[in-house]
PDB file of C-alpha atoms in Angstrom:
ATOM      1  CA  UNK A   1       6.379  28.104  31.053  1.00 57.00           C
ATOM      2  CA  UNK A   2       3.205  26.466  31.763  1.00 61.00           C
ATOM      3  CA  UNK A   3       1.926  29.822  33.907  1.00 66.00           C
ATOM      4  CA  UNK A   4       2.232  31.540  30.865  1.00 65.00           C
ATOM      5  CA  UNK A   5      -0.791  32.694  29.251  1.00 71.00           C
ATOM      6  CA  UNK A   6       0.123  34.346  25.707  1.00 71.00           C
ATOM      7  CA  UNK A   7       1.168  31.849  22.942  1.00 70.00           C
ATOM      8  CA  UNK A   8       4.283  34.097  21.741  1.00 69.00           C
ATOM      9  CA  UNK A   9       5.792  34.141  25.486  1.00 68.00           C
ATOM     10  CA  UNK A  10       5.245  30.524  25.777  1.00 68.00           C
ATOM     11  CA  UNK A  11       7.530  30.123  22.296  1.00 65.00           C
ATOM     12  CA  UNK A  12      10.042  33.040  23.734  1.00 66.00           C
ATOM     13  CA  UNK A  13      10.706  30.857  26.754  1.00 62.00           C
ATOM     14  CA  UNK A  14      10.921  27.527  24.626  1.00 68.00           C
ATOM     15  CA  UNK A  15      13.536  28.874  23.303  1.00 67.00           C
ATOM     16  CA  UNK A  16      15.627  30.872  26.391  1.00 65.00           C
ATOM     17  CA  UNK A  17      15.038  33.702  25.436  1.00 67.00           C
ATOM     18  CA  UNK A  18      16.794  35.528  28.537  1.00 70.00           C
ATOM     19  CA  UNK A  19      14.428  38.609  27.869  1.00 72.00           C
ATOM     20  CA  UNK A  20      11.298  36.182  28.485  1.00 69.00           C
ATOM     21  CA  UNK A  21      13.212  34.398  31.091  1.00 70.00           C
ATOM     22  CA  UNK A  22      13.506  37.521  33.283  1.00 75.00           C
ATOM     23  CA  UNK A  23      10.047  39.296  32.611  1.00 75.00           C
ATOM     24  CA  UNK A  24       8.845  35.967  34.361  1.00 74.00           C
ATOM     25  CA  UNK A  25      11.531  36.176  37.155  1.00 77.00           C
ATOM     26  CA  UNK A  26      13.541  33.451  35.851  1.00 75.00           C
ATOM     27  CA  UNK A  27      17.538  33.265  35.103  1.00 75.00           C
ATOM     28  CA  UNK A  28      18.618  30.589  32.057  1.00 70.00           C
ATOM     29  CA  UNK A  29      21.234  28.407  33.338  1.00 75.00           C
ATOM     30  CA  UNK A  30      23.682  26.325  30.895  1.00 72.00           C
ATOM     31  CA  UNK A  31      23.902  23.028  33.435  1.00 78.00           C
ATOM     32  CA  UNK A  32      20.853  21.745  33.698  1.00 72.00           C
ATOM     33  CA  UNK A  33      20.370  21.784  29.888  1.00 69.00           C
ATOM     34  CA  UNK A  34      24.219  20.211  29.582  1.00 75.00           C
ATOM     35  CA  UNK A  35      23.288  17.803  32.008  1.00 77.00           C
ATOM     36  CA  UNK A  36      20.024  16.175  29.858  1.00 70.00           C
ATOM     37  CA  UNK A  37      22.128  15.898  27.262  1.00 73.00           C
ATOM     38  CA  UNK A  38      24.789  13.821  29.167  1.00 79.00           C
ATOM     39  CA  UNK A  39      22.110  11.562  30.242  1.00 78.00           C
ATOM     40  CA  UNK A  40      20.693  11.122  27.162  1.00 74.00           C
ATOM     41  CA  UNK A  41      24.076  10.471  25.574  1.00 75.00           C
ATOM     42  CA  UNK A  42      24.604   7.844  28.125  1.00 77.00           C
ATOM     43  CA  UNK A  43      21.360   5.881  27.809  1.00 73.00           C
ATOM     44  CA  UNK A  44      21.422   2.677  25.258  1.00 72.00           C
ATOM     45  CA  UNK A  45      18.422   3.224  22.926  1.00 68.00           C
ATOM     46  CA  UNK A  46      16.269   0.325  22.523  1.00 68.00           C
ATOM     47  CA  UNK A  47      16.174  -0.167  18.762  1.00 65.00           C
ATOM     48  CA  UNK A  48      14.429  -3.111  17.398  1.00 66.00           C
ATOM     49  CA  UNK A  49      17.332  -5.813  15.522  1.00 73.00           C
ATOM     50  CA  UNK A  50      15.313  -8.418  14.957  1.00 79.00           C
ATOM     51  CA  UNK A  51      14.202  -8.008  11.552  1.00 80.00           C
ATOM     52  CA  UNK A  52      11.827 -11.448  11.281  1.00 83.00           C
ATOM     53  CA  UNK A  53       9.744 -10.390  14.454  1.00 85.00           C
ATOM     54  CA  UNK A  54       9.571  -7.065  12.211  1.00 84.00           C
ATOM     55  CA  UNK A  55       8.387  -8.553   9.170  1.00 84.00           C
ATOM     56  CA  UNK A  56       5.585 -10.736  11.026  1.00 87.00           C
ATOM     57  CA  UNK A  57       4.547  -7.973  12.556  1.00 87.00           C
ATOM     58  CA  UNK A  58       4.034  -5.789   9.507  1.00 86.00           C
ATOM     59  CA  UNK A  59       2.722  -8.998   7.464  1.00 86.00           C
ATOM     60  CA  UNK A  60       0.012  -9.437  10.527  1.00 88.00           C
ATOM     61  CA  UNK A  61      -0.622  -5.575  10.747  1.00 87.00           C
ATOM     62  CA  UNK A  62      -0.243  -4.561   6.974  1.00 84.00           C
ATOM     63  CA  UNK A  63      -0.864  -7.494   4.859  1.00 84.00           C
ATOM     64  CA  UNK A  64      -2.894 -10.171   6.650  1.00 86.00           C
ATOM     65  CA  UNK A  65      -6.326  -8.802   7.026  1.00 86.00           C
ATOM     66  CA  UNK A  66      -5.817  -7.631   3.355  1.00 84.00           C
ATOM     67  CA  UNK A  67      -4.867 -10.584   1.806  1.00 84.00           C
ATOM     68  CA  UNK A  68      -7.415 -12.813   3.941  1.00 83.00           C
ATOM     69  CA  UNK A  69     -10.116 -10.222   2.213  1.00 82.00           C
ATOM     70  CA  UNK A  70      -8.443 -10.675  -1.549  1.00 80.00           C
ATOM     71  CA  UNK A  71      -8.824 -14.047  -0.922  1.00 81.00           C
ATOM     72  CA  UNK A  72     -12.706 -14.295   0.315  1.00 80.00           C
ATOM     73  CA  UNK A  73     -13.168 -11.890  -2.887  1.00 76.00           C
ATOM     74  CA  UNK A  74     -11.629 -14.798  -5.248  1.00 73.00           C
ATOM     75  CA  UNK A  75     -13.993 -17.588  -3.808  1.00 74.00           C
ATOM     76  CA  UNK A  76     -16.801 -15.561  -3.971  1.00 72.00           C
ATOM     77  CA  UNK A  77     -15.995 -14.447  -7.772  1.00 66.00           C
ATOM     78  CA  UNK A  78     -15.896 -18.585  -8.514  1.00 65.00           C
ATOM     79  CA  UNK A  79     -18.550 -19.587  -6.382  1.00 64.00           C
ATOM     80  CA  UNK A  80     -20.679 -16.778  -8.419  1.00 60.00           C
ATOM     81  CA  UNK A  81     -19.127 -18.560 -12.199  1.00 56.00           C
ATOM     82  CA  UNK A  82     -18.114 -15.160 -13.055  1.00 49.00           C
ATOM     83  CA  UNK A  83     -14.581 -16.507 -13.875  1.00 49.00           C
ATOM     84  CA  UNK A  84     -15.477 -17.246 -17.426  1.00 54.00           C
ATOM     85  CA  UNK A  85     -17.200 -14.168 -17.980  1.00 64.00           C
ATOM     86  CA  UNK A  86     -16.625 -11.927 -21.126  1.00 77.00           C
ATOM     87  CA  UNK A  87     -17.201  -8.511 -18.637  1.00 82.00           C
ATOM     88  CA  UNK A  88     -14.945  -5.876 -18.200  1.00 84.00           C
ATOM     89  CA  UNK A  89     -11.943  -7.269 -16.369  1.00 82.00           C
ATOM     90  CA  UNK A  90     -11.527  -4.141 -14.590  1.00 81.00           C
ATOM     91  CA  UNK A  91     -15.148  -3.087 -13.569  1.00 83.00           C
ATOM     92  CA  UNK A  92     -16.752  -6.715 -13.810  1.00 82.00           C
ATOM     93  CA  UNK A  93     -19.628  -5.006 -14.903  1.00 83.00           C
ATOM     94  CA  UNK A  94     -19.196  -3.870 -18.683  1.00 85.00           C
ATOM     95  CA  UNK A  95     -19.027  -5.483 -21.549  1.00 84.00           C
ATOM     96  CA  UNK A  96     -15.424  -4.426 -22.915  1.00 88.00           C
ATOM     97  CA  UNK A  97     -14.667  -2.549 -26.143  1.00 87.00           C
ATOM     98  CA  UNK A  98     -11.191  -2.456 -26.095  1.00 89.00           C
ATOM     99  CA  UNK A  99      -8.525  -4.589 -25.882  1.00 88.00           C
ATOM    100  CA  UNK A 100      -5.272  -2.601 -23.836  1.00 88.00           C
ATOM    101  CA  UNK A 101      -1.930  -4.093 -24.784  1.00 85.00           C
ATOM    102  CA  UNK A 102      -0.022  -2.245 -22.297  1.00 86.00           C
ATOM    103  CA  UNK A 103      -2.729  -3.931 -19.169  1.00 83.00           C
ATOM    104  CA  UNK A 104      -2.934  -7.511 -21.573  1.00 84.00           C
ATOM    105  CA  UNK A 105      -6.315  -7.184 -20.545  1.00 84.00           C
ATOM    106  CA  UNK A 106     -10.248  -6.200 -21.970  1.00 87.00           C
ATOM    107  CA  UNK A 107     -11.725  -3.255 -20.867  1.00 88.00           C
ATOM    108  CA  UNK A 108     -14.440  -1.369 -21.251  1.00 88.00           C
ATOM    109  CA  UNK A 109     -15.417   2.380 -22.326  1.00 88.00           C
ATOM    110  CA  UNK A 110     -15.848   3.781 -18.982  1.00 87.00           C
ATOM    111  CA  UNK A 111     -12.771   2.250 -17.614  1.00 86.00           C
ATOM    112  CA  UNK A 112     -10.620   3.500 -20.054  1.00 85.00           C
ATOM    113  CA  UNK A 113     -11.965   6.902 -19.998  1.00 84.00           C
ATOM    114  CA  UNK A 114     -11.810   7.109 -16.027  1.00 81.00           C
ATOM    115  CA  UNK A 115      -8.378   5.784 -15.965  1.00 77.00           C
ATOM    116  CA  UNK A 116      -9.046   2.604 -13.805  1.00 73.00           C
ATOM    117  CA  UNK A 117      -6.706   0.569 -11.659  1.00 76.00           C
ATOM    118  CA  UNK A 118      -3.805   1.351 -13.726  1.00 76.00           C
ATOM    119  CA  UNK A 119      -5.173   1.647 -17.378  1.00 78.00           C
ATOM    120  CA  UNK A 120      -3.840   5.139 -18.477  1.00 80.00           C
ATOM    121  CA  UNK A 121      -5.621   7.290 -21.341  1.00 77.00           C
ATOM    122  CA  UNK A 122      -1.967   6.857 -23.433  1.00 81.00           C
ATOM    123  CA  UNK A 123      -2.316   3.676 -23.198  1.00 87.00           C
ATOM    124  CA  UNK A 124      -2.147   0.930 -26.667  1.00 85.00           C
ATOM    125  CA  UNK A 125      -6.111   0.023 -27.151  1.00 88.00           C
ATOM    126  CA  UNK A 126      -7.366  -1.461 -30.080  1.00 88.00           C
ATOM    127  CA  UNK A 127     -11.141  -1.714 -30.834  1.00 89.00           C
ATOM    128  CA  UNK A 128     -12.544  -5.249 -30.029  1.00 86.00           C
ATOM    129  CA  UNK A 129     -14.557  -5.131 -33.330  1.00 89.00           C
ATOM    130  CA  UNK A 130     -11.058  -4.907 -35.011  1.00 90.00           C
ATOM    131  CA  UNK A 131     -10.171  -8.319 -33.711  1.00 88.00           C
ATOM    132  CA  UNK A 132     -11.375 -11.785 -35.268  1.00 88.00           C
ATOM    133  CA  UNK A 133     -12.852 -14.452 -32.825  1.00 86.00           C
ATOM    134  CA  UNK A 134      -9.502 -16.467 -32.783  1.00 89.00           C
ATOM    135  CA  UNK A 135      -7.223 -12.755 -31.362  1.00 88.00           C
ATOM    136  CA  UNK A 136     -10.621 -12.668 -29.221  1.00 87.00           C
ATOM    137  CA  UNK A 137     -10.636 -16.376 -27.529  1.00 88.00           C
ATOM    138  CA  UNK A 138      -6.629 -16.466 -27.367  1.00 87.00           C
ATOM    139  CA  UNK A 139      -6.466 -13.681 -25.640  1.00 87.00           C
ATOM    140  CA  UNK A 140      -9.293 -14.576 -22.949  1.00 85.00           C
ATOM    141  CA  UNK A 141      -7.669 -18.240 -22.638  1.00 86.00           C
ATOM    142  CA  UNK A 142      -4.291 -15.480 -21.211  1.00 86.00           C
ATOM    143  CA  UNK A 143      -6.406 -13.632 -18.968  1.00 84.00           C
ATOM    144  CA  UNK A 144      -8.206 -16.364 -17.756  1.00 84.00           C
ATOM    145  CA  UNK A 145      -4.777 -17.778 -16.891  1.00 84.00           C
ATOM    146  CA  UNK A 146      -3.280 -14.627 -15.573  1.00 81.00           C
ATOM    147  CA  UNK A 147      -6.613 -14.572 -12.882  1.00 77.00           C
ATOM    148  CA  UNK A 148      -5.374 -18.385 -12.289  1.00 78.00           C
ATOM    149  CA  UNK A 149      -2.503 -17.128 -11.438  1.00 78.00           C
ATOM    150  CA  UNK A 150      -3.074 -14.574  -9.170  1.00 75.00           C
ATOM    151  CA  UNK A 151      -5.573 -16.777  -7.560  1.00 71.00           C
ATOM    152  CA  UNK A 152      -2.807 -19.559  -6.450  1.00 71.00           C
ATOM    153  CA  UNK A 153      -0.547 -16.636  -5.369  1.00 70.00           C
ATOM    154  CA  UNK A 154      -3.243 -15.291  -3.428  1.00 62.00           C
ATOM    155  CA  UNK A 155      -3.559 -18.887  -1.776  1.00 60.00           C
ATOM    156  CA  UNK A 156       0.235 -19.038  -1.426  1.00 63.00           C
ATOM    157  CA  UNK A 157       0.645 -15.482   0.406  1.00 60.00           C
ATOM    158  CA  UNK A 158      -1.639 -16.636   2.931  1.00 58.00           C
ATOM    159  CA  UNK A 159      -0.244 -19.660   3.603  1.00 59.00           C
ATOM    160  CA  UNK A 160       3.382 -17.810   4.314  1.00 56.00           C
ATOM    161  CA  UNK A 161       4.526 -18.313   7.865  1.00 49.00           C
ATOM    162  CA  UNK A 162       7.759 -16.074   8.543  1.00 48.00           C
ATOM    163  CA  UNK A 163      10.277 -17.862  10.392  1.00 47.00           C
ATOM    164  CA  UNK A 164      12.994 -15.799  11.537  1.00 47.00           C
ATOM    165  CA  UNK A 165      16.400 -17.246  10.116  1.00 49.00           C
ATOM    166  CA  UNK A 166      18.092 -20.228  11.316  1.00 48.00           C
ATOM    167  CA  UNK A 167      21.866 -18.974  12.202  1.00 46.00           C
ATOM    168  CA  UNK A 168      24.429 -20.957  11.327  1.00 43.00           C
TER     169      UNK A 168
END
């Protein structure tokens, strides 16, 4: 096969093709091919049961580097004081004009026009001029206390050490 120079006899021959098999002086035999198989059949396959030494190592390949950077990006927001910002709480840059029920959260303009992290244009928005100061400050005390929360879960995922299972 390998001696073969044009792509379409290389393919012919991958699949024993007796036609290609003799233009390159070559007879297909059954055995050899029956014989792989019966090896293969025979071999135990090495598949992976142990389902903790798994999940560490998809939380240390998948999830630790990015929840070790989610983290640094928390302590930097509070060491900057920007947790008690009125900004955009998508963008962090904005000051927001809408409130979206559907996100529970303030965004601004550009956000909701570009669709960001999550917001959708059918989304439930009401005008932040159409709320009084008391809707306004309520509703910052949740968010504020949503970003809590996400903040100790953030300190709690990275303090998660899997332990495989303790059989009985």
């Amino acid at each position: 096969i390998l001696e073969s120079p044009e792509t379409d006899k290389v393919l012919a021959l991958l699949r024993l093709d007796k036609a290609a098999l003799a233009a390159v002086g070559k007879k297909w035999e059954a055995q050899p091919f029956l014989d792989l198989v019966a090896e293969a059949q025979s071999r135990p396959y090495d598949v992976p049961t142990d389902l903790a030494a798994i999940r560490t190592e998809m939380f240390e390949t998948h999830l630790k580097e990015r929840i070790r950077k989610a983290e640094e990006a928390m302590e930097a927001e509070a060491a900057s004081g920007d947790d008690d910002d009125d900004d955009c709480v998508l963008c962090r840059t904005e000051f927001p004009d809408f409130w979206c029920t559907e996100c529970q959260t303030f965004i601004c303009q550009d956000c909701h026009d570009n669709q960001v992290k999550g917001h959708e244009e059918g989304h439930s928005v009401t005008d932040i001029e159409d709320l009084d100061d008391d809707e306004i400050d309520s509703k910052w005390a949740d968010v504020r206390e949503r970003r809590k929360e996400m903040k100790s879960l953030g300190h709690r995922l990275t303090e998660v050490t899997i332990t495989p299972k303790q059989e009985k």
